[in-house]
Amino acid sequence: MEQPARSRFVTVEVNGESYEREVDARRLLVHFIRDDLELTGTHVGCDTGNCGACTVHLDGQAVKSCMLLAVQADGASVRTVEGLAGDDGELTPLQQSFSAHHALQCGYCTPGMLMSASALLEQNPRPTEDEVRTAIQGNICRCTGYVNIVEAIKAAGGPAYDWRSVDPVDGKDGGEP
């Protein structure tokens, strides 16, 4: 009887850079990102898909990287929170809005919140409060109570939200809701 493969080579584009690595077949995507690629902005909170701290974009969709194996990302494009800021490190309107609206306290949930929020704003640049709350319902924050997070996301949206743009929409804290 043939034994299952213990490791496999994967090719993944992360934040625009291509990586080819041999990974254990059971390695979670979150651990591949953090440990193998040393991109530690993606946090490990629960390892059960409940908290959302590990949220990344996989081919443009917000996913919980603790619920995917690294081999499942083979051939895919992944964006982590490190991929949001501009090449010069300048914060995006969404990140600026989180700061301006005091949408973080301890900051542990912030990377996952930013990734869920940016996925929403790319699809819907002017979301309602209900749409924002639905988009972040898989992300847990034990500190803020969500009000400032929701306001920050709404304020960051604009007529043509582009996560790559580092200029605040309308020139004000990411724009007006």
Short mmCIF file of N, CA and C in Angstrom, two decimals:
data_model
loop_
_atom_site.label_atom_id
_atom_site.label_comp_id
_atom_site.label_asym_id
_atom_site.label_seq_id
_atom_site.Cartn_x
_atom_site.Cartn_y
_atom_site.Cartn_z
N MET A 1 0.83 -1.17 0.00
CA MET A 1 0.00 0.00 0.00
C MET A 1 0.89 1.25 0.00
N GLU A 2 0.56 2.17 -0.87
CA GLU A 2 1.34 3.40 -1.00
C GLU A 2 1.00 4.37 0.13
N GLN A 3 2.03 4.96 0.72
CA GLN A 3 1.85 5.93 1.81
C GLN A 3 1.50 7.30 1.22
N PRO A 4 0.63 8.05 1.90
CA PRO A 4 0.34 9.40 1.42
C PRO A 4 1.57 10.29 1.53
N ALA A 5 1.62 11.27 0.67
CA ALA A 5 2.76 12.21 0.67
C ALA A 5 2.80 12.96 1.99
N ARG A 6 3.97 13.02 2.58
CA ARG A 6 4.14 13.75 3.84
C ARG A 6 4.42 15.23 3.59
N SER A 7 4.98 15.53 2.42
CA SER A 7 5.24 16.92 2.07
C SER A 7 5.00 17.10 0.58
N ARG A 8 4.89 18.36 0.22
CA ARG A 8 4.60 18.67 -1.17
C ARG A 8 5.16 20.06 -1.48
N PHE A 9 5.59 20.26 -2.70
CA PHE A 9 6.02 21.59 -3.13
C PHE A 9 4.80 22.40 -3.52
N VAL A 10 4.77 23.63 -3.07
CA VAL A 10 3.69 24.55 -3.43
C VAL A 10 4.31 25.83 -3.98
N THR A 11 3.60 26.43 -4.90
CA THR A 11 3.96 27.75 -5.41
C THR A 11 2.80 28.67 -5.09
N VAL A 12 3.09 29.72 -4.35
CA VAL A 12 2.07 30.65 -3.89
C VAL A 12 2.59 32.07 -4.12
N GLU A 13 1.72 32.93 -4.61
CA GLU A 13 2.06 34.35 -4.71
C GLU A 13 1.52 35.03 -3.46
N VAL A 14 2.39 35.63 -2.69
CA VAL A 14 1.99 36.32 -1.46
C VAL A 14 2.41 37.78 -1.56
N ASN A 15 1.42 38.64 -1.49
CA ASN A 15 1.66 40.10 -1.59
C ASN A 15 2.46 40.46 -2.83
N GLY A 16 2.17 39.76 -3.93
CA GLY A 16 2.80 40.06 -5.21
C GLY A 16 4.12 39.38 -5.45
N GLU A 17 4.62 38.64 -4.48
CA GLU A 17 5.90 37.94 -4.63
C GLU A 17 5.66 36.43 -4.67
N SER A 18 6.31 35.76 -5.61
CA SER A 18 6.13 34.31 -5.77
C SER A 18 7.08 33.54 -4.85
N TYR A 19 6.52 32.53 -4.20
CA TYR A 19 7.29 31.66 -3.32
C TYR A 19 7.06 30.21 -3.72
N GLU A 20 8.14 29.44 -3.75
CA GLU A 20 8.02 27.99 -3.94
C GLU A 20 8.69 27.34 -2.74
N ARG A 21 7.92 26.53 -2.04
CA ARG A 21 8.43 25.91 -0.82
C ARG A 21 7.92 24.47 -0.73
N GLU A 22 8.71 23.65 -0.06
CA GLU A 22 8.23 22.32 0.30
C GLU A 22 7.57 22.46 1.67
N VAL A 23 6.34 22.00 1.76
CA VAL A 23 5.60 22.11 3.02
C VAL A 23 5.05 20.75 3.43
N ASP A 24 4.95 20.56 4.73
CA ASP A 24 4.30 19.38 5.27
C ASP A 24 2.85 19.40 4.78
N ALA A 25 2.35 18.26 4.37
CA ALA A 25 1.00 18.18 3.81
C ALA A 25 -0.07 18.63 4.81
N ARG A 26 0.23 18.60 6.09
CA ARG A 26 -0.74 18.99 7.12
C ARG A 26 -0.54 20.42 7.62
N ARG A 27 0.39 21.15 7.06
CA ARG A 27 0.70 22.50 7.56
C ARG A 27 -0.42 23.47 7.20
N LEU A 28 -0.88 24.20 8.19
CA LEU A 28 -1.91 25.20 7.96
C LEU A 28 -1.33 26.41 7.24
N LEU A 29 -2.17 27.05 6.43
CA LEU A 29 -1.74 28.23 5.68
C LEU A 29 -1.24 29.32 6.63
N VAL A 30 -1.91 29.52 7.75
CA VAL A 30 -1.48 30.56 8.70
C VAL A 30 -0.05 30.32 9.19
N HIS A 31 0.31 29.07 9.44
CA HIS A 31 1.66 28.77 9.92
C HIS A 31 2.68 28.86 8.79
N PHE A 32 2.27 28.54 7.57
CA PHE A 32 3.13 28.73 6.40
C PHE A 32 3.46 30.21 6.25
N ILE A 33 2.43 31.06 6.35
CA ILE A 33 2.61 32.50 6.20
C ILE A 33 3.51 33.05 7.31
N ARG A 34 3.20 32.70 8.54
CA ARG A 34 3.92 33.26 9.69
C ARG A 34 5.33 32.68 9.85
N ASP A 35 5.43 31.36 9.81
CA ASP A 35 6.69 30.71 10.15
C ASP A 35 7.62 30.54 8.96
N ASP A 36 7.08 30.11 7.83
CA ASP A 36 7.92 29.87 6.66
C ASP A 36 8.26 31.16 5.93
N LEU A 37 7.27 32.05 5.79
CA LEU A 37 7.50 33.30 5.05
C LEU A 37 7.84 34.46 5.98
N GLU A 38 7.74 34.25 7.27
CA GLU A 38 8.05 35.26 8.29
C GLU A 38 7.23 36.53 8.14
N LEU A 39 5.98 36.38 7.75
CA LEU A 39 5.04 37.49 7.67
C LEU A 39 4.12 37.37 8.89
N THR A 40 4.49 38.02 9.96
CA THR A 40 3.83 37.79 11.24
C THR A 40 2.66 38.72 11.52
N GLY A 41 2.26 39.52 10.55
CA GLY A 41 1.08 40.36 10.73
C GLY A 41 -0.19 39.55 10.83
N THR A 42 -0.24 38.42 10.17
CA THR A 42 -1.39 37.51 10.25
C THR A 42 -1.29 36.81 11.60
N HIS A 43 -2.29 36.97 12.44
CA HIS A 43 -2.23 36.44 13.80
C HIS A 43 -2.91 35.09 13.93
N VAL A 44 -2.46 34.33 14.90
CA VAL A 44 -3.09 33.06 15.28
C VAL A 44 -3.84 33.34 16.57
N GLY A 45 -5.16 33.17 16.52
CA GLY A 45 -5.94 33.41 17.72
C GLY A 45 -6.52 32.14 18.30
N CYS A 46 -7.19 31.38 17.47
CA CYS A 46 -7.92 30.22 17.98
C CYS A 46 -7.56 28.91 17.30
N ASP A 47 -7.06 28.96 16.08
CA ASP A 47 -6.78 27.76 15.27
C ASP A 47 -8.03 26.91 15.03
N THR A 48 -9.21 27.51 15.18
CA THR A 48 -10.46 26.78 14.95
C THR A 48 -11.41 27.53 14.03
N GLY A 49 -10.98 28.66 13.47
CA GLY A 49 -11.82 29.40 12.54
C GLY A 49 -12.87 30.28 13.20
N ASN A 50 -12.77 30.48 14.50
CA ASN A 50 -13.79 31.25 15.20
C ASN A 50 -13.49 32.73 15.35
N CYS A 51 -12.21 33.12 15.44
CA CYS A 51 -11.91 34.50 15.83
C CYS A 51 -11.62 35.45 14.67
N GLY A 52 -11.12 34.95 13.55
CA GLY A 52 -10.84 35.80 12.40
C GLY A 52 -9.51 36.53 12.43
N ALA A 53 -8.70 36.34 13.46
CA ALA A 53 -7.41 37.04 13.55
C ALA A 53 -6.48 36.65 12.41
N CYS A 54 -6.71 35.50 11.81
CA CYS A 54 -5.84 34.98 10.75
C CYS A 54 -6.36 35.27 9.35
N THR A 55 -7.35 36.15 9.22
CA THR A 55 -7.96 36.41 7.91
C THR A 55 -6.95 36.98 6.92
N VAL A 56 -6.95 36.40 5.73
CA VAL A 56 -6.14 36.85 4.60
C VAL A 56 -7.04 36.82 3.37
N HIS A 57 -6.55 37.32 2.26
CA HIS A 57 -7.28 37.19 0.99
C HIS A 57 -6.64 36.06 0.19
N LEU A 58 -7.46 35.16 -0.27
CA LEU A 58 -7.02 34.07 -1.15
C LEU A 58 -7.76 34.26 -2.47
N ASP A 59 -7.02 34.59 -3.51
CA ASP A 59 -7.61 34.90 -4.81
C ASP A 59 -8.75 35.91 -4.67
N GLY A 60 -8.51 36.93 -3.84
CA GLY A 60 -9.45 38.03 -3.70
C GLY A 60 -10.56 37.83 -2.69
N GLN A 61 -10.65 36.67 -2.08
CA GLN A 61 -11.70 36.39 -1.10
C GLN A 61 -11.12 36.35 0.30
N ALA A 62 -11.82 36.93 1.26
CA ALA A 62 -11.38 36.87 2.65
C ALA A 62 -11.60 35.45 3.17
N VAL A 63 -10.53 34.85 3.68
CA VAL A 63 -10.60 33.48 4.23
C VAL A 63 -9.83 33.44 5.54
N LYS A 64 -10.19 32.48 6.37
CA LYS A 64 -9.47 32.26 7.62
C LYS A 64 -8.35 31.27 7.34
N SER A 65 -7.13 31.75 7.43
CA SER A 65 -5.99 30.93 7.03
C SER A 65 -5.70 29.78 7.99
N CYS A 66 -6.34 29.76 9.15
CA CYS A 66 -6.18 28.62 10.05
C CYS A 66 -7.08 27.47 9.64
N MET A 67 -7.95 27.70 8.68
CA MET A 67 -8.87 26.66 8.22
C MET A 67 -8.46 26.06 6.88
N LEU A 68 -7.33 26.50 6.36
CA LEU A 68 -6.84 26.01 5.08
C LEU A 68 -5.45 25.43 5.24
N LEU A 69 -5.20 24.38 4.51
CA LEU A 69 -3.85 23.84 4.45
C LEU A 69 -3.04 24.66 3.45
N ALA A 70 -1.76 24.76 3.67
CA ALA A 70 -0.90 25.49 2.74
C ALA A 70 -0.98 24.88 1.35
N VAL A 71 -1.11 23.56 1.25
CA VAL A 71 -1.18 22.91 -0.07
C VAL A 71 -2.45 23.31 -0.81
N GLN A 72 -3.49 23.74 -0.10
CA GLN A 72 -4.71 24.20 -0.75
C GLN A 72 -4.52 25.56 -1.42
N ALA A 73 -3.48 26.27 -1.04
CA ALA A 73 -3.18 27.57 -1.64
C ALA A 73 -2.23 27.45 -2.82
N ASP A 74 -1.84 26.23 -3.18
CA ASP A 74 -0.92 26.03 -4.30
C ASP A 74 -1.50 26.67 -5.56
N GLY A 75 -0.73 27.54 -6.19
CA GLY A 75 -1.15 28.21 -7.41
C GLY A 75 -2.02 29.43 -7.18
N ALA A 76 -2.28 29.77 -5.93
CA ALA A 76 -3.17 30.88 -5.61
C ALA A 76 -2.39 32.16 -5.32
N SER A 77 -3.14 33.24 -5.25
CA SER A 77 -2.60 34.53 -4.85
C SER A 77 -3.13 34.84 -3.45
N VAL A 78 -2.23 35.16 -2.55
CA VAL A 78 -2.58 35.47 -1.17
C VAL A 78 -2.15 36.89 -0.86
N ARG A 79 -3.01 37.62 -0.19
CA ARG A 79 -2.64 38.95 0.30
C ARG A 79 -2.80 38.94 1.82
N THR A 80 -1.77 39.36 2.51
CA THR A 80 -1.81 39.46 3.96
C THR A 80 -1.89 40.93 4.35
N VAL A 81 -2.01 41.20 5.62
CA VAL A 81 -2.09 42.58 6.08
C VAL A 81 -0.83 43.36 5.69
N GLU A 82 0.31 42.70 5.59
CA GLU A 82 1.53 43.38 5.15
C GLU A 82 1.39 43.89 3.72
N GLY A 83 0.53 43.27 2.93
CA GLY A 83 0.32 43.65 1.54
C GLY A 83 -0.62 44.82 1.35
N LEU A 84 -1.21 45.32 2.43
CA LEU A 84 -2.13 46.45 2.30
C LEU A 84 -1.41 47.78 2.13
N ALA A 85 -0.40 48.03 2.93
CA ALA A 85 0.30 49.32 2.90
C ALA A 85 1.03 49.51 1.57
N GLY A 86 1.29 50.74 1.23
CA GLY A 86 2.03 51.03 0.01
C GLY A 86 3.47 50.56 0.10
N ASP A 87 4.15 50.58 -1.03
CA ASP A 87 5.55 50.14 -1.07
C ASP A 87 6.43 50.93 -0.11
N ASP A 88 6.05 52.18 0.13
CA ASP A 88 6.84 53.02 1.03
C ASP A 88 6.38 52.87 2.49
N GLY A 89 5.43 51.98 2.73
CA GLY A 89 4.95 51.74 4.08
C GLY A 89 3.83 52.67 4.52
N GLU A 90 3.43 53.58 3.64
CA GLU A 90 2.36 54.51 4.00
C GLU A 90 1.04 53.75 4.13
N LEU A 91 0.27 54.10 5.14
CA LEU A 91 -0.98 53.41 5.41
C LEU A 91 -2.04 53.72 4.36
N THR A 92 -2.91 52.76 4.12
CA THR A 92 -4.04 52.94 3.21
C THR A 92 -5.11 53.78 3.90
N PRO A 93 -6.09 54.28 3.15
CA PRO A 93 -7.20 55.00 3.77
C PRO A 93 -7.91 54.17 4.84
N LEU A 94 -8.05 52.88 4.62
CA LEU A 94 -8.70 52.02 5.61
C LEU A 94 -7.87 51.97 6.90
N GLN A 95 -6.58 51.78 6.77
CA GLN A 95 -5.72 51.75 7.95
C GLN A 95 -5.71 53.11 8.65
N GLN A 96 -5.67 54.19 7.88
CA GLN A 96 -5.72 55.53 8.45
C GLN A 96 -7.04 55.75 9.19
N SER A 97 -8.12 55.24 8.61
CA SER A 97 -9.43 55.39 9.22
C SER A 97 -9.53 54.62 10.54
N PHE A 98 -8.94 53.43 10.60
CA PHE A 98 -8.91 52.68 11.86
C PHE A 98 -8.21 53.50 12.94
N SER A 99 -7.13 54.14 12.58
CA SER A 99 -6.40 54.96 13.54
C SER A 99 -7.22 56.19 13.94
N ALA A 100 -7.76 56.90 12.96
CA ALA A 100 -8.51 58.13 13.22
C ALA A 100 -9.77 57.88 14.05
N HIS A 101 -10.38 56.72 13.87
CA HIS A 101 -11.62 56.40 14.59
C HIS A 101 -11.38 55.58 15.86
N HIS A 102 -10.13 55.43 16.23
CA HIS A 102 -9.78 54.66 17.44
C HIS A 102 -10.44 53.28 17.40
N ALA A 103 -10.28 52.61 16.27
CA ALA A 103 -10.92 51.32 16.04
C ALA A 103 -10.07 50.15 16.50
N LEU A 104 -9.12 50.42 17.37
CA LEU A 104 -8.32 49.33 17.91
C LEU A 104 -7.91 49.70 19.32
N GLN A 105 -7.73 48.69 20.12
CA GLN A 105 -7.19 48.91 21.45
C GLN A 105 -5.95 48.05 21.60
N CYS A 106 -6.13 46.77 21.86
CA CYS A 106 -4.93 45.93 21.99
C CYS A 106 -4.32 45.65 20.62
N GLY A 107 -5.13 45.68 19.56
CA GLY A 107 -4.64 45.51 18.20
C GLY A 107 -4.54 44.09 17.70
N TYR A 108 -4.82 43.11 18.55
CA TYR A 108 -4.63 41.73 18.12
C TYR A 108 -5.58 41.34 16.97
N CYS A 109 -6.80 41.81 17.02
CA CYS A 109 -7.78 41.47 15.97
C CYS A 109 -7.61 42.33 14.72
N THR A 110 -6.87 43.43 14.82
CA THR A 110 -6.82 44.43 13.75
C THR A 110 -6.42 43.88 12.39
N PRO A 111 -5.37 43.05 12.26
CA PRO A 111 -5.04 42.55 10.93
C PRO A 111 -6.20 41.79 10.27
N GLY A 112 -6.87 40.95 11.02
CA GLY A 112 -8.00 40.21 10.47
C GLY A 112 -9.16 41.12 10.12
N MET A 113 -9.42 42.11 10.99
CA MET A 113 -10.48 43.08 10.71
C MET A 113 -10.17 43.86 9.43
N LEU A 114 -8.93 44.30 9.30
CA LEU A 114 -8.54 45.05 8.10
C LEU A 114 -8.72 44.21 6.84
N MET A 115 -8.38 42.94 6.91
CA MET A 115 -8.49 42.08 5.73
C MET A 115 -9.96 41.82 5.38
N SER A 116 -10.80 41.59 6.37
CA SER A 116 -12.23 41.42 6.10
C SER A 116 -12.83 42.71 5.57
N ALA A 117 -12.45 43.83 6.16
CA ALA A 117 -12.98 45.13 5.73
C ALA A 117 -12.52 45.49 4.33
N SER A 118 -11.26 45.24 4.01
CA SER A 118 -10.78 45.58 2.66
C SER A 118 -11.45 44.72 1.61
N ALA A 119 -11.74 43.46 1.93
CA ALA A 119 -12.47 42.60 0.98
C ALA A 119 -13.87 43.16 0.73
N LEU A 120 -14.52 43.61 1.79
CA LEU A 120 -15.85 44.22 1.65
C LEU A 120 -15.78 45.48 0.79
N LEU A 121 -14.86 46.38 1.11
CA LEU A 121 -14.79 47.66 0.41
C LEU A 121 -14.39 47.51 -1.05
N GLU A 122 -13.66 46.47 -1.37
CA GLU A 122 -13.32 46.24 -2.78
C GLU A 122 -14.56 45.84 -3.58
N GLN A 123 -15.50 45.16 -2.93
CA GLN A 123 -16.73 44.73 -3.59
C GLN A 123 -17.83 45.79 -3.48
N ASN A 124 -17.82 46.53 -2.37
CA ASN A 124 -18.88 47.49 -2.08
C ASN A 124 -18.26 48.70 -1.38
N PRO A 125 -17.89 49.73 -2.14
CA PRO A 125 -17.18 50.86 -1.54
C PRO A 125 -18.04 51.74 -0.62
N ARG A 126 -19.34 51.59 -0.64
CA ARG A 126 -20.22 52.39 0.22
C ARG A 126 -21.16 51.47 1.01
N PRO A 127 -20.63 50.63 1.87
CA PRO A 127 -21.50 49.69 2.58
C PRO A 127 -22.33 50.37 3.67
N THR A 128 -23.49 49.78 3.92
CA THR A 128 -24.31 50.22 5.04
C THR A 128 -23.74 49.63 6.33
N GLU A 129 -24.23 50.10 7.44
CA GLU A 129 -23.78 49.55 8.72
C GLU A 129 -24.06 48.05 8.79
N ASP A 130 -25.24 47.64 8.33
CA ASP A 130 -25.56 46.20 8.35
C ASP A 130 -24.60 45.40 7.48
N GLU A 131 -24.24 45.93 6.32
CA GLU A 131 -23.30 45.23 5.44
C GLU A 131 -21.92 45.12 6.07
N VAL A 132 -21.50 46.18 6.75
CA VAL A 132 -20.21 46.14 7.44
C VAL A 132 -20.25 45.09 8.55
N ARG A 133 -21.29 45.11 9.34
CA ARG A 133 -21.40 44.15 10.45
C ARG A 133 -21.45 42.71 9.93
N THR A 134 -22.11 42.49 8.81
CA THR A 134 -22.14 41.16 8.22
C THR A 134 -20.75 40.75 7.76
N ALA A 135 -20.02 41.67 7.15
CA ALA A 135 -18.68 41.36 6.62
C ALA A 135 -17.69 41.01 7.72
N ILE A 136 -17.85 41.61 8.89
CA ILE A 136 -16.88 41.36 9.98
C ILE A 136 -17.43 40.41 11.04
N GLN A 137 -18.57 39.79 10.77
CA GLN A 137 -19.16 38.93 11.80
C GLN A 137 -18.29 37.73 12.15
N GLY A 138 -17.35 37.37 11.31
CA GLY A 138 -16.44 36.27 11.60
C GLY A 138 -15.17 36.71 12.31
N ASN A 139 -15.12 37.98 12.70
CA ASN A 139 -13.95 38.53 13.38
C ASN A 139 -14.35 38.96 14.79
N ILE A 140 -13.65 38.45 15.77
CA ILE A 140 -13.96 38.76 17.16
C ILE A 140 -13.00 39.82 17.69
N CYS A 141 -13.58 40.82 18.37
CA CYS A 141 -12.79 41.83 19.07
C CYS A 141 -13.29 41.86 20.51
N ARG A 142 -12.41 41.61 21.44
CA ARG A 142 -12.80 41.59 22.84
C ARG A 142 -12.64 42.96 23.50
N CYS A 143 -12.11 43.93 22.78
CA CYS A 143 -11.78 45.22 23.41
C CYS A 143 -12.73 46.36 23.06
N THR A 144 -13.09 46.51 21.79
CA THR A 144 -13.69 47.77 21.34
C THR A 144 -15.20 47.83 21.33
N GLY A 145 -15.89 46.73 21.29
CA GLY A 145 -17.33 46.79 21.18
C GLY A 145 -17.83 47.03 19.76
N TYR A 146 -16.96 47.10 18.78
CA TYR A 146 -17.26 47.15 17.35
C TYR A 146 -17.73 48.49 16.82
N VAL A 147 -18.26 49.39 17.64
CA VAL A 147 -18.81 50.64 17.13
C VAL A 147 -17.76 51.42 16.34
N ASN A 148 -16.59 51.61 16.90
CA ASN A 148 -15.55 52.38 16.21
C ASN A 148 -15.02 51.64 14.99
N ILE A 149 -14.99 50.32 15.05
CA ILE A 149 -14.55 49.53 13.89
C ILE A 149 -15.52 49.73 12.73
N VAL A 150 -16.81 49.64 13.01
CA VAL A 150 -17.83 49.82 11.97
C VAL A 150 -17.74 51.22 11.39
N GLU A 151 -17.61 52.23 12.23
CA GLU A 151 -17.50 53.61 11.76
C GLU A 151 -16.24 53.81 10.91
N ALA A 152 -15.15 53.20 11.31
CA ALA A 152 -13.89 53.33 10.56
C ALA A 152 -14.03 52.73 9.16
N ILE A 153 -14.68 51.58 9.08
CA ILE A 153 -14.85 50.92 7.79
C ILE A 153 -15.77 51.74 6.89
N LYS A 154 -16.87 52.22 7.44
CA LYS A 154 -17.78 53.04 6.64
C LYS A 154 -17.09 54.31 6.15
N ALA A 155 -16.31 54.94 7.01
CA ALA A 155 -15.62 56.18 6.65
C ALA A 155 -14.55 55.97 5.60
N ALA A 156 -13.96 54.78 5.57
CA ALA A 156 -12.88 54.51 4.61
C ALA A 156 -13.40 54.29 3.20
N GLY A 157 -14.65 53.93 3.08
CA GLY A 157 -15.22 53.68 1.75
C GLY A 157 -15.34 54.97 0.96
N GLY A 158 -15.52 54.82 -0.31
CA GLY A 158 -15.67 55.98 -1.18
C GLY A 158 -16.26 55.54 -2.49
N PRO A 159 -16.43 56.44 -3.41
CA PRO A 159 -17.04 56.10 -4.69
C PRO A 159 -16.27 55.03 -5.45
N ALA A 160 -14.97 54.99 -5.29
CA ALA A 160 -14.16 53.99 -5.99
C ALA A 160 -13.05 53.53 -5.05
N TYR A 161 -13.41 52.78 -4.03
CA TYR A 161 -12.42 52.34 -3.05
C TYR A 161 -11.35 51.50 -3.73
N ASP A 162 -10.11 51.85 -3.46
CA ASP A 162 -8.98 51.09 -3.98
C ASP A 162 -7.99 50.94 -2.84
N TRP A 163 -7.80 49.72 -2.36
CA TRP A 163 -6.92 49.48 -1.22
C TRP A 163 -5.49 49.92 -1.51
N ARG A 164 -5.13 50.04 -2.79
CA ARG A 164 -3.77 50.44 -3.15
C ARG A 164 -3.57 51.95 -3.02
N SER A 165 -4.65 52.71 -3.01
CA SER A 165 -4.56 54.16 -2.91
C SER A 165 -4.17 54.55 -1.49
N VAL A 166 -3.19 55.41 -1.37
CA VAL A 166 -2.79 55.85 -0.04
C VAL A 166 -3.31 57.25 0.28
N ASP A 167 -4.06 57.85 -0.65
CA ASP A 167 -4.64 59.16 -0.39
C ASP A 167 -6.04 58.97 0.17
N PRO A 168 -6.33 59.54 1.33
CA PRO A 168 -7.67 59.40 1.89
C PRO A 168 -8.72 59.93 0.92
N VAL A 169 -9.81 59.20 0.78
CA VAL A 169 -10.91 59.61 -0.07
C VAL A 169 -11.44 60.94 0.46
N ASP A 170 -11.71 61.87 -0.41
CA ASP A 170 -12.21 63.20 -0.06
C ASP A 170 -11.24 63.98 0.83
N GLY A 171 -10.03 63.49 1.02
CA GLY A 171 -9.05 64.19 1.82
C GLY A 171 -9.33 64.22 3.32
N LYS A 172 -10.29 63.42 3.80
CA LYS A 172 -10.65 63.41 5.22
C LYS A 172 -10.65 61.99 5.74
N ASP A 173 -9.89 61.69 6.72
CA ASP A 173 -9.93 60.41 7.44
C ASP A 173 -10.54 59.26 6.64
N GLY A 174 -10.22 59.14 5.38
CA GLY A 174 -10.75 58.06 4.57
C GLY A 174 -12.08 58.37 3.94
N GLY A 175 -12.60 59.58 4.05
CA GLY A 175 -13.85 59.94 3.40
C GLY A 175 -15.01 60.00 4.36
N GLU A 176 -16.13 60.42 3.87
CA GLU A 176 -17.35 60.51 4.67
C GLU A 176 -18.23 59.31 4.37
N PRO A 177 -18.95 58.80 5.38
CA PRO A 177 -19.84 57.65 5.13
C PRO A 177 -21.02 58.04 4.28
#
